[in-house]
Tab-separated table of C-alpha atoms and ligand atoms in Angstrom:
chain	number	residue	atom	x	y	z
A	5	MET	CA	0.237	0.059	0.041
A	6	SER	CA	1.783	3.685	-1.310
A	7	ARG	CA	1.191	5.909	1.395
A	8	LEU	CA	-1.225	9.369	-0.022
A	9	ARG	CA	-0.058	12.745	0.067
A	10	LEU	CA	-3.118	13.742	1.345
A	11	GLY	CA	-5.259	17.009	2.080
A	12	TYR	CA	-8.100	18.109	4.051
A	13	GLN	CA	-9.441	21.404	3.268
A	14	ARG	CA	-12.267	23.606	4.706
A	15	PHE	CA	-14.259	26.200	3.355
A	16	THR	CA	-17.656	27.675	4.772
A	17	SER	CA	-19.010	25.442	7.262
A	18	CYS	CA	-18.444	24.644	10.534
A	19	CYS	CA	-15.376	22.073	11.100
A	20	GLY	CA	-17.437	18.909	12.074
A	21	CYS	CA	-17.087	16.807	9.699
A	22	GLN	CA	-13.571	17.343	9.548
A	23	LEU	CA	-13.704	17.119	13.904
A	24	THR	CA	-14.801	13.419	12.289
A	25	LEU	CA	-11.975	12.458	10.996
A	26	LEU	CA	-10.198	13.626	14.091
A	27	ASN	CA	-12.589	11.588	16.534
A	28	CYS	CA	-11.455	8.487	14.605
A	29	GLU	CA	-8.716	7.842	17.465
A	30	ALA	CA	-8.248	4.649	17.619
A	31	ASP	CA	-7.721	4.091	13.974
A	32	LEU	CA	-5.212	7.124	13.375
A	33	ALA	CA	-2.183	4.965	13.010
A	34	ALA	CA	-3.606	3.182	10.632
A	35	PHE	CA	-4.392	6.661	8.622
A	36	ASP	CA	-0.832	8.555	8.800
A	37	ALA	CA	0.832	4.528	7.729
A	38	ALA	CA	-2.690	5.069	4.776
A	39	ALA	CA	-1.605	8.846	4.048
A	40	GLU	CA	1.318	11.673	5.123
A	41	VAL	CA	-1.088	14.628	6.127
A	42	VAL	CA	0.546	17.454	3.732
A	43	VAL	CA	-2.448	20.026	3.975
A	44	PHE	CA	-5.153	20.142	6.597
A	45	PRO	CA	-4.968	23.792	8.597
A	46	MET	CA	-6.930	22.342	11.696
A	47	ALA	CA	-4.652	19.147	12.566
A	48	SER	CA	-1.385	19.796	11.511
A	49	SER	CA	1.032	23.656	11.536
A	50	ARG	CA	3.278	22.161	9.345
A	51	PRO	CA	4.095	24.488	6.409
A	52	ASP	CA	1.918	23.190	2.907
A	53	ASP	CA	4.458	22.345	0.324
A	54	GLY	CA	3.452	22.772	-2.239
A	55	GLY	CA	3.530	20.029	-4.316
A	56	ARG	CA	1.312	17.850	-6.352
A	57	LEU	CA	-1.575	15.733	-4.088
A	58	ASP	CA	-3.075	12.221	-4.452
A	59	VAL	CA	-6.047	13.165	-2.761
A	60	VAL	CA	-7.708	16.250	-1.242
A	61	LEU	CA	-10.842	16.334	0.891
A	62	VAL	CA	-12.521	19.251	1.079
A	63	GLU	CA	-15.711	19.917	3.509
A	64	GLY	CA	-17.917	23.183	3.521
A	65	SER	CA	-19.327	25.249	0.629
A	66	VAL	CA	-18.055	28.303	-1.096
A	67	SER	CA	-19.444	31.510	-0.357
A	68	ARG	CA	-16.251	33.796	-0.466
A	69	PRO	CA	-14.195	35.040	-3.523
A	70	GLU	CA	-10.799	33.358	-1.575
A	71	GLU	CA	-12.328	29.726	-1.323
A	72	LEU	CA	-13.298	29.659	-4.850
A	73	SER	CA	-9.463	31.113	-6.213
A	74	ALA	CA	-8.715	28.213	-3.175
A	75	LEU	CA	-10.647	25.656	-4.456
A	76	LEU	CA	-9.386	25.867	-8.124
A	77	GLN	CA	-6.258	25.431	-7.103
A	78	LEU	CA	-6.631	22.289	-4.904
A	79	ARG	CA	-8.488	20.704	-8.498
A	80	ARG	CA	-5.329	21.338	-10.362
A	81	ARG	CA	-2.774	20.057	-7.964
A	82	SER	CA	-4.990	17.463	-6.303
A	83	GLU	CA	-5.201	13.463	-8.657
A	84	VAL	CA	-8.604	13.268	-6.412
A	85	LEU	CA	-10.786	15.433	-4.635
A	86	ALA	CA	-13.464	13.940	-2.545
A	87	ALA	CA	-16.589	16.724	-1.207
A	88	VAL	CA	-16.505	15.615	2.088
A	89	GLY	CA	-20.056	16.171	4.095
A	90	ALA	CA	-23.303	18.199	3.006
A	91	CYS	CA	-21.900	21.557	2.738
A	92	ALA	CA	-19.413	19.988	0.549
A	93	LEU	CA	-21.948	18.098	-1.588
A	94	THR	CA	-24.902	20.686	-1.744
A	95	GLY	CA	-24.542	23.424	0.055
A	96	GLY	CA	-25.871	22.094	4.013
A	97	VAL	CA	-27.299	24.415	6.606
A	98	ASN	CA	-25.301	27.717	5.464
A	99	SER	CA	-27.226	27.579	2.173
A	100	LEU	CA	-30.333	27.618	4.128
A	101	ALA	CA	-30.588	31.634	4.858
A	102	GLY	CA	-32.089	31.755	1.416
A	103	THR	CA	-30.486	34.246	-1.453
A	104	ASP	CA	-31.525	37.726	-0.558
A	105	ARG	CA	-27.356	37.708	0.434
A	106	ALA	CA	-28.168	41.667	1.100
A	107	ALA	CA	-31.077	41.825	3.845
A	108	LEU	CA	-28.986	38.519	5.220
A	109	CYS	CA	-25.422	40.637	5.245
A	110	GLU	CA	-27.565	44.207	6.191
A	111	GLY	CA	-28.685	42.144	9.023
A	112	VAL	CA	-25.725	40.643	10.519
A	113	TYR	CA	-23.527	43.032	9.512
A	114	GLY	CA	-25.264	46.626	9.793
A	115	GLU	CA	-23.615	48.969	8.392
A	116	THR	CA	-20.391	47.358	7.198
A	117	ALA	CA	-22.164	45.059	4.610
A	118	ALA	CA	-21.124	46.882	1.992
A	119	GLU	CA	-18.049	45.303	2.487
A	120	LYS	CA	-18.719	41.699	2.315
A	121	THR	CA	-18.410	40.242	-0.311
A	122	THR	CA	-19.524	37.149	-0.104
A	123	PHE	CA	-22.093	35.684	-2.409
A	124	PRO	CA	-25.243	32.605	-1.352
A	125	PRO	CA	-23.154	28.848	-0.424
A	126	GLN	CA	-22.503	26.389	-2.931
A	127	SER	CA	-21.362	22.994	-3.560
A	128	LEU	CA	-18.055	22.707	-4.629
A	129	SER	CA	-19.831	20.796	-7.794
A	130	ARG	CA	-20.496	24.096	-9.126
A	131	PHE	CA	-17.371	25.109	-9.924
A	132	VAL	CA	-14.772	22.157	-9.900
A	133	ARG	CA	-15.544	18.145	-11.025
A	134	VAL	CA	-15.898	16.138	-7.215
A	135	ASP	CA	-14.387	12.251	-7.454
A	136	ILE	CA	-15.759	10.616	-4.394
A	137	GLU	CA	-19.231	12.220	-2.526
A	138	LEU	CA	-18.936	11.656	1.190
A	139	ALA	CA	-22.439	12.726	2.405
A	140	GLY	CA	-23.391	13.323	5.758
A	141	CYS	CA	-23.575	16.409	8.346
A	142	PRO	CA	-21.096	14.925	9.465
A	143	PRO	CA	-20.346	12.166	7.341
A	144	GLU	CA	-19.677	8.533	8.860
A	145	ARG	CA	-16.245	7.917	10.246
A	146	GLY	CA	-16.200	4.546	8.326
A	147	GLU	CA	-17.237	5.911	5.532
A	148	LEU	CA	-13.933	8.362	5.543
A	149	LEU	CA	-11.455	6.093	6.900
A	150	ARG	CA	-12.498	3.082	4.044
A	151	THR	CA	-12.535	5.948	1.259
A	152	VAL	CA	-8.735	6.875	2.436
A	153	GLY	CA	-8.111	3.146	2.830
A	154	ALA	CA	-9.352	1.918	-0.853
A	155	LEU	CA	-7.546	5.094	-2.266
A	156	ALA	CA	-4.575	3.557	-0.539
A	157	ARG	CA	-4.694	0.286	-1.898
A	158	GLY	CA	-4.948	2.248	-5.525
A	159	GLY	CA	-9.006	1.732	-5.312
A	160	LEU	CA	-12.892	3.801	-5.259
A	161	PRO	CA	-14.342	3.321	-2.195
A	162	ALA	CA	-17.635	1.128	-2.519
A	163	LEU	CA	-20.507	4.159	-1.687
A	164	ALA	CA	-24.140	2.990	-0.386
A	165	GLU	CA	-26.698	3.773	-4.074
A	166	TYR	CA	-29.970	2.827	-1.767
A	167	PRO	CA	-31.820	4.887	0.126
A	168	VAL	CA	-31.977	4.712	4.232
A	169	CYS	CA	-34.993	2.687	4.313
A	170	MET	CA	-33.671	-0.471	3.074
A	171	GLU	CA	-30.872	0.039	6.802
A	172	CYS	CA	-33.672	0.837	8.833
A	173	ARG	CA	-35.470	-2.583	7.341
A	174	CYS	CA	-32.351	-4.208	7.502
A	175	ARG	CA	-32.084	-3.312	11.338
A	176	GLU	CA	-36.092	-4.643	11.440
A	177	ASN	CA	-37.007	-0.749	12.562
A	178	LEU	CA	-40.795	-0.394	11.971
A	179	CYS	CA	-41.581	2.211	9.488
A	180	LEU	CA	-41.929	5.977	11.154
A	181	LEU	CA	-43.218	6.961	7.947
A	182	LEU	CA	-45.801	4.783	7.175
A	183	GLU	CA	-46.562	2.232	10.182
A	184	LYS	CA	-46.124	5.882	13.272
A	185	GLY	CA	-47.472	8.523	10.264
A	186	GLN	CA	-43.639	10.776	11.530
A	187	PRO	CA	-42.499	13.087	8.815
A	188	CYS	CA	-39.370	11.117	8.367
A	189	LEU	CA	-37.358	11.326	3.990
A	190	GLY	CA	-35.157	7.912	5.101
A	191	ALA	CA	-37.103	6.872	1.415
A	192	VAL	CA	-35.290	10.054	-0.705
A	193	THR	CA	-31.964	9.687	0.848
A	194	ARG	CA	-28.418	8.292	0.554
A	195	ALA	CA	-28.170	5.743	2.558
A	196	GLY	CA	-24.405	4.893	4.562
A	197	CYS	CA	-25.252	6.067	8.704
A	198	ALA	CA	-26.754	2.837	9.415
A	199	ALA	CA	-30.563	4.340	9.600
A	200	LEU	CA	-29.137	5.904	12.765
A	201	CYS	CA	-31.637	8.071	13.586
A	202	PRO	CA	-34.738	5.736	12.595
A	203	SER	CA	-33.435	3.769	14.855
A	204	PHE	CA	-33.679	6.217	17.554
A	205	GLY	CA	-37.083	6.845	16.618
A	206	VAL	CA	-36.797	9.889	15.010
A	207	PRO	CA	-37.502	10.329	11.657
A	208	CYS	CA	-35.067	11.226	9.295
A	209	GLU	CA	-34.147	14.690	8.684
A	210	GLY	CA	-32.141	14.178	5.176
A	211	CYS	CA	-29.196	14.833	6.026
A	212	ARG	CA	-27.294	12.385	3.021
A	213	GLY	CA	-28.751	14.368	0.737
A	214	GLU	CA	-31.140	12.853	-2.256
A	215	VAL	CA	-30.759	9.281	-3.407
A	216	ALA	CA	-30.481	8.520	-7.052
A	217	GLU	CA	-33.781	8.151	-8.875
A	218	ALA	CA	-35.985	9.266	-5.561
A	219	ASN	CA	-39.135	9.111	-5.924
A	220	ARG	CA	-39.572	13.193	-4.756
A	221	ALA	CA	-43.340	13.391	-5.793
A	222	GLU	CA	-44.404	10.823	-3.642
A	223	GLN	CA	-42.188	11.916	-0.518
A	224	TYR	CA	-44.324	14.826	-0.759
A	225	ARG	CA	-47.269	13.230	-0.049
A	226	LEU	CA	-46.605	10.970	1.827
A	227	LEU	CA	-45.751	14.136	4.021
A	228	LEU	CA	-48.400	15.874	3.683
A	229	GLU	CA	-50.903	12.371	4.455
A	230	VAL	CA	-49.026	12.569	7.627
A	231	GLY	CA	-50.214	15.679	8.392
A	232	LEU	CA	-47.310	18.375	7.499
A	233	PRO	CA	-48.542	21.357	6.309
A	234	GLU	CA	-47.050	22.457	2.893
A	235	GLY	CA	-44.791	24.967	3.542
A	236	GLU	CA	-43.410	23.086	6.403
A	237	VAL	CA	-43.199	19.582	4.134
A	238	ALA	CA	-41.570	22.073	1.496
A	239	ALA	CA	-38.623	23.486	3.958
A	240	ARG	CA	-37.846	19.570	5.388
A	241	MET	CA	-37.494	18.980	1.463
A	242	LYS	CA	-35.069	21.527	0.743
A	243	ARG	CA	-33.250	21.863	3.655
A	244	PHE	CA	-30.165	19.238	2.123
A	245	THR	CA	-30.559	19.468	-1.719
A	246	GLY	CA	-30.538	23.146	-2.138
A	247	GLU	CA	-33.735	22.484	-4.099
A	248	GLU	CA	-37.674	22.576	-3.750
A	249	PRO	CA	-39.041	19.482	-3.634
B	314	LIG	S1	-21.734	19.181	6.340
B	314	LIG	FE1	-22.759	19.123	8.464
B	314	LIG	S2	-20.750	19.137	10.249
B	314	LIG	FE2	-19.607	19.229	7.873
B	314	LIG	S3	-18.958	21.175	7.975
B	314	LIG	FE3	-21.385	20.985	7.430
B	314	LIG	S4	-22.764	21.269	8.799
B	314	LIG	FE4	-20.587	21.031	9.890
B	315	LIG	S1	-30.827	8.538	9.421
B	315	LIG	FE1	-30.963	10.457	7.622
B	315	LIG	S2	-30.550	12.328	9.152
B	315	LIG	FE2	-30.093	10.334	10.719
B	315	LIG	S3	-28.329	10.322	10.013
B	315	LIG	FE3	-28.949	9.043	8.256
B	315	LIG	S4	-29.620	10.439	6.686
B	315	LIG	FE4	-28.833	11.709	8.706
């Protein structure tokens, strides 16, 4: 197994995805054997040597001009770019504030709002090619580690391409949506979290983003059927996709 030259960079985000990796204490020695950390400002004070990277993990959405130019640079110097977490994949919770940027900046910064050059938070794939998507808010530790391990072995990670409902059924949970009348989004959400929330009786919020070929129309109808008001259904369904249902 060759040792990867790896970067982990963040843009507009809460750092939760980076912490997910740092919280893998028991596996950090194996991680170190698989990857040499070249760029990871949150965890390492080692100066970036500016050389080629085998892989760069990127947390966060893009909402500032300097983030955009850093992203373009990272893309140019990296063989593989992995978007890590909901912010990087869809804009995430950062994009929930809406699109009226001027009003938002004014509300937060008052008179100095005009000096701000930020723009609405956007996914990495709006600007660059993304090779691997690690979904979640934050992503699963196992998925992060398996991805680095797979890349170090010259392969790609096997990521779930089915909905959370599959995992929920494997765990023999009662269906929160159909059997308990709760507003669960598992049917349209990408699996990989082992149905974490429904297994504790909490409806899925869709933090892993949308599964391919999601039946949005039926999900919308079912959420109305369990008694959610129309506005709430729409808000819930766009929370982690950034798109109207
Ligand atoms: S995806 Fe979630 S955990 Fe990761 S940076 Fe965004 S808000 Fe934080
Ligand atoms: S069950 Fe849904 S909200 Fe909970 S971790 Fe999984 S994808 Fe995210």
